[in-house]
PDB file of C-alpha atoms in Angstrom:
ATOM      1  CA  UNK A   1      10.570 -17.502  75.196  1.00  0.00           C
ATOM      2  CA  UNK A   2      11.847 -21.081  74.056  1.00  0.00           C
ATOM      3  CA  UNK A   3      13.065 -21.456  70.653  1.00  0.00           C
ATOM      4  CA  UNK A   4       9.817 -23.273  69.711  1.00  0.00           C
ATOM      5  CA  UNK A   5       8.144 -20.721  71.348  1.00  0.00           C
ATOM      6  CA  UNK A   6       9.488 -18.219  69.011  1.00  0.00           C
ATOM      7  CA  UNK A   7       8.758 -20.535  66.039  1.00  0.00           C
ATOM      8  CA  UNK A   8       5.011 -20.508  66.727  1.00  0.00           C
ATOM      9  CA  UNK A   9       4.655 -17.060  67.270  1.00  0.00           C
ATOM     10  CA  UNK A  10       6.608 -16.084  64.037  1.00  0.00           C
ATOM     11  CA  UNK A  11       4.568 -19.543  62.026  1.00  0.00           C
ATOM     12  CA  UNK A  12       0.950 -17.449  63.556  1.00  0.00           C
ATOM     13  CA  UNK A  13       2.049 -13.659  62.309  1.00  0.00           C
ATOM     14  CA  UNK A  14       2.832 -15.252  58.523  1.00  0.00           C
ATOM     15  CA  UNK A  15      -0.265 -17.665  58.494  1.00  0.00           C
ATOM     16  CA  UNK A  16      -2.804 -15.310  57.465  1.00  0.00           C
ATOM     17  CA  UNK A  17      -0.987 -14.354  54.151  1.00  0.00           C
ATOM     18  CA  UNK A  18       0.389 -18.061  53.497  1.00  0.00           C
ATOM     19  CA  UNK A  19      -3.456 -18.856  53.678  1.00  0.00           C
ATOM     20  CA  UNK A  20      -4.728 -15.933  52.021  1.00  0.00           C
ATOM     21  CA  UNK A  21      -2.139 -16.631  49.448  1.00  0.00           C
ATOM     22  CA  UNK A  22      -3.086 -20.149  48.933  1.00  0.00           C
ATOM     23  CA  UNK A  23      -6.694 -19.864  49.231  1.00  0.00           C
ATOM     24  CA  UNK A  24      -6.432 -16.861  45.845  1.00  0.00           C
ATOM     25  CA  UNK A  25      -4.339 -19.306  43.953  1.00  0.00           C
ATOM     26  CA  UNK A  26      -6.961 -21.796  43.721  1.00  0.00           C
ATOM     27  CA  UNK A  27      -9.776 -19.601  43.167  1.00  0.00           C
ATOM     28  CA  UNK A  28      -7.288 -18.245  40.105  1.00  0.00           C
ATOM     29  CA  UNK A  29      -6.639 -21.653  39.121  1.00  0.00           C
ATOM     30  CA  UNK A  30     -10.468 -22.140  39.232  1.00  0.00           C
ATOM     31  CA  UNK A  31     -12.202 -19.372  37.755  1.00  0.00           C
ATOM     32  CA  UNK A  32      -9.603 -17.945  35.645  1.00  0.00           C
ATOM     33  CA  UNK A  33      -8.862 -21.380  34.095  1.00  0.00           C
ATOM     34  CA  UNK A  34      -7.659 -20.047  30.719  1.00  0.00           C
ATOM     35  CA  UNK A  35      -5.756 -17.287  31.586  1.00  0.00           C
ATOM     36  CA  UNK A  36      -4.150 -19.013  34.326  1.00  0.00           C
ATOM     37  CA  UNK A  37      -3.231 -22.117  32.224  1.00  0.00           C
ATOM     38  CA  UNK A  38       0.361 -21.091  31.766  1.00  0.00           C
ATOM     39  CA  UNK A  39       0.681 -20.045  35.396  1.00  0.00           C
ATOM     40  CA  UNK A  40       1.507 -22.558  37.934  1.00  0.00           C
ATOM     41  CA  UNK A  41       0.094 -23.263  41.415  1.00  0.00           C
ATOM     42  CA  UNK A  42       3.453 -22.868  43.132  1.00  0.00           C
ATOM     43  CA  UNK A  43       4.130 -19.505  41.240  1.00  0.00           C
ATOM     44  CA  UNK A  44       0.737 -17.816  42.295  1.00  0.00           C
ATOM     45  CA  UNK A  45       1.142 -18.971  45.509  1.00  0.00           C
ATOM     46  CA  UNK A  46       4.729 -17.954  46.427  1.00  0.00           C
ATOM     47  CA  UNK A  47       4.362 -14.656  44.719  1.00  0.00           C
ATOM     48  CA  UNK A  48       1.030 -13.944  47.068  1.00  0.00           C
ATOM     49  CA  UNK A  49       2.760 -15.526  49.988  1.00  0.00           C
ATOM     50  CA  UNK A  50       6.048 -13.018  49.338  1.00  0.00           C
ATOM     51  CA  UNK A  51       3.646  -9.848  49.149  1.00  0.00           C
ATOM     52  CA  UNK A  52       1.803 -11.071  51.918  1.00  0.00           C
ATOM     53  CA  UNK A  53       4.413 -11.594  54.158  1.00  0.00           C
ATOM     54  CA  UNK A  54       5.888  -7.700  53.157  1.00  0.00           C
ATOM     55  CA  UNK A  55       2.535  -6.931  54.106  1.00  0.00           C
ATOM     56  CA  UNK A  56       2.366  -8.316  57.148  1.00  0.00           C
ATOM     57  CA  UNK A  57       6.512  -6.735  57.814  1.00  0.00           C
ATOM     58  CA  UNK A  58       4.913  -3.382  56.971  1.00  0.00           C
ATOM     59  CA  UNK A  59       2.278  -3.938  59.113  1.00  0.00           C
ATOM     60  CA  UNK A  60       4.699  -3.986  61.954  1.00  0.00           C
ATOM     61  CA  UNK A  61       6.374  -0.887  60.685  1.00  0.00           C
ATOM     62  CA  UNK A  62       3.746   1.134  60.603  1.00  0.00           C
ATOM     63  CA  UNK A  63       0.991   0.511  62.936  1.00  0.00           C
ATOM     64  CA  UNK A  64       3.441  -1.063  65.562  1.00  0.00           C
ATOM     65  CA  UNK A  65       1.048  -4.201  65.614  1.00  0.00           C
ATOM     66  CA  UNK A  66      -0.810  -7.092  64.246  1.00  0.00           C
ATOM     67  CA  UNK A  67      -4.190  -7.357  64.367  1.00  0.00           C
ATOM     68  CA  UNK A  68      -5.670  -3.867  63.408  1.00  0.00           C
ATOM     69  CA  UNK A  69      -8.028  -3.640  60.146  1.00  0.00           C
ATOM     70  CA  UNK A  70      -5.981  -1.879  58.277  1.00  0.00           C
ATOM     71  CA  UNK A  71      -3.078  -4.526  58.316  1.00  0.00           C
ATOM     72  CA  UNK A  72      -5.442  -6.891  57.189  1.00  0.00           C
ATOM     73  CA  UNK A  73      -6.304  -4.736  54.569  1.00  0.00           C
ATOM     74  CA  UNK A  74      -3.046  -4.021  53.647  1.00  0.00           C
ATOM     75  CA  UNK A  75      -2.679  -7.996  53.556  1.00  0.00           C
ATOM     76  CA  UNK A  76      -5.023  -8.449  51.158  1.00  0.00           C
ATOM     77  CA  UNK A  77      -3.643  -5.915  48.951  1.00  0.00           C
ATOM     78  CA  UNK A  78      -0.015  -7.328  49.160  1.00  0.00           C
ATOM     79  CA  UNK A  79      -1.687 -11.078  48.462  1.00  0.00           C
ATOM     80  CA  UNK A  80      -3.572  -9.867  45.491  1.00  0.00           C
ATOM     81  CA  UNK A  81      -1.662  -7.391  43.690  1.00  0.00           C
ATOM     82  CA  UNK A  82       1.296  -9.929  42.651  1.00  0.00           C
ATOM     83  CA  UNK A  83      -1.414 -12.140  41.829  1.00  0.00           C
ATOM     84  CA  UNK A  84      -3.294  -9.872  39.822  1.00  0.00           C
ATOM     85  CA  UNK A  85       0.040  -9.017  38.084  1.00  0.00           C
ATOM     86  CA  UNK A  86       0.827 -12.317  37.361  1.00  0.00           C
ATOM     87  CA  UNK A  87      -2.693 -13.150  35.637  1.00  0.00           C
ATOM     88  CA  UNK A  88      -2.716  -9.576  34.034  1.00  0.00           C
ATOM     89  CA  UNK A  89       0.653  -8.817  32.292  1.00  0.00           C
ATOM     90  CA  UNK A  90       2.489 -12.355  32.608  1.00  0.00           C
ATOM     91  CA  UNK A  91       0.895 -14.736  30.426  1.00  0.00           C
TER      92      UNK A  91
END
């Protein structure tokens, strides 16, 4: 596998949660306008982007693959959890 190969196959396994992730931020930023007013879009979105990309790690760990339901499940809980946090108990 070339180096740009590698790049692309490593860009495609994170994707989901950097989307996911950015996606939740501006449905935050859009229905939770005053509770979210202090929060910026970079914060919600790197914070769901870190716990998505854990999830996705964990993923790996523990079903030995991508792809399966419950990794995307898990991926959804590691996008929205920080987020929820963040709107919850952060303000």
């Amino acid at each position: 596998m070339s180096p740009l190969d590698a790049f692309w196959h490593i860009a495609n396994l994170f994707a989901p949660a950097w989307g996911l992730a950015a996606l939740l931020a501006v449905a935050i930023k859009g229905l939770w306008r005053r509770e979210a007013k202090s929060l910026g879009w970079r914060k919600l979105w790197g914070w769901g982007a870190a716990g998505g990309t854990a999830a996705a790690i964990a993923t790996l760990v523990l079903l030995g693959r991508d792809g399966r339901m419950a990794g995307y499940a898990l991926l959804v809980l590691g996008v929205a959890l920080p987020q929820w946090y963040l709107l919850s108990f952060k303000r």
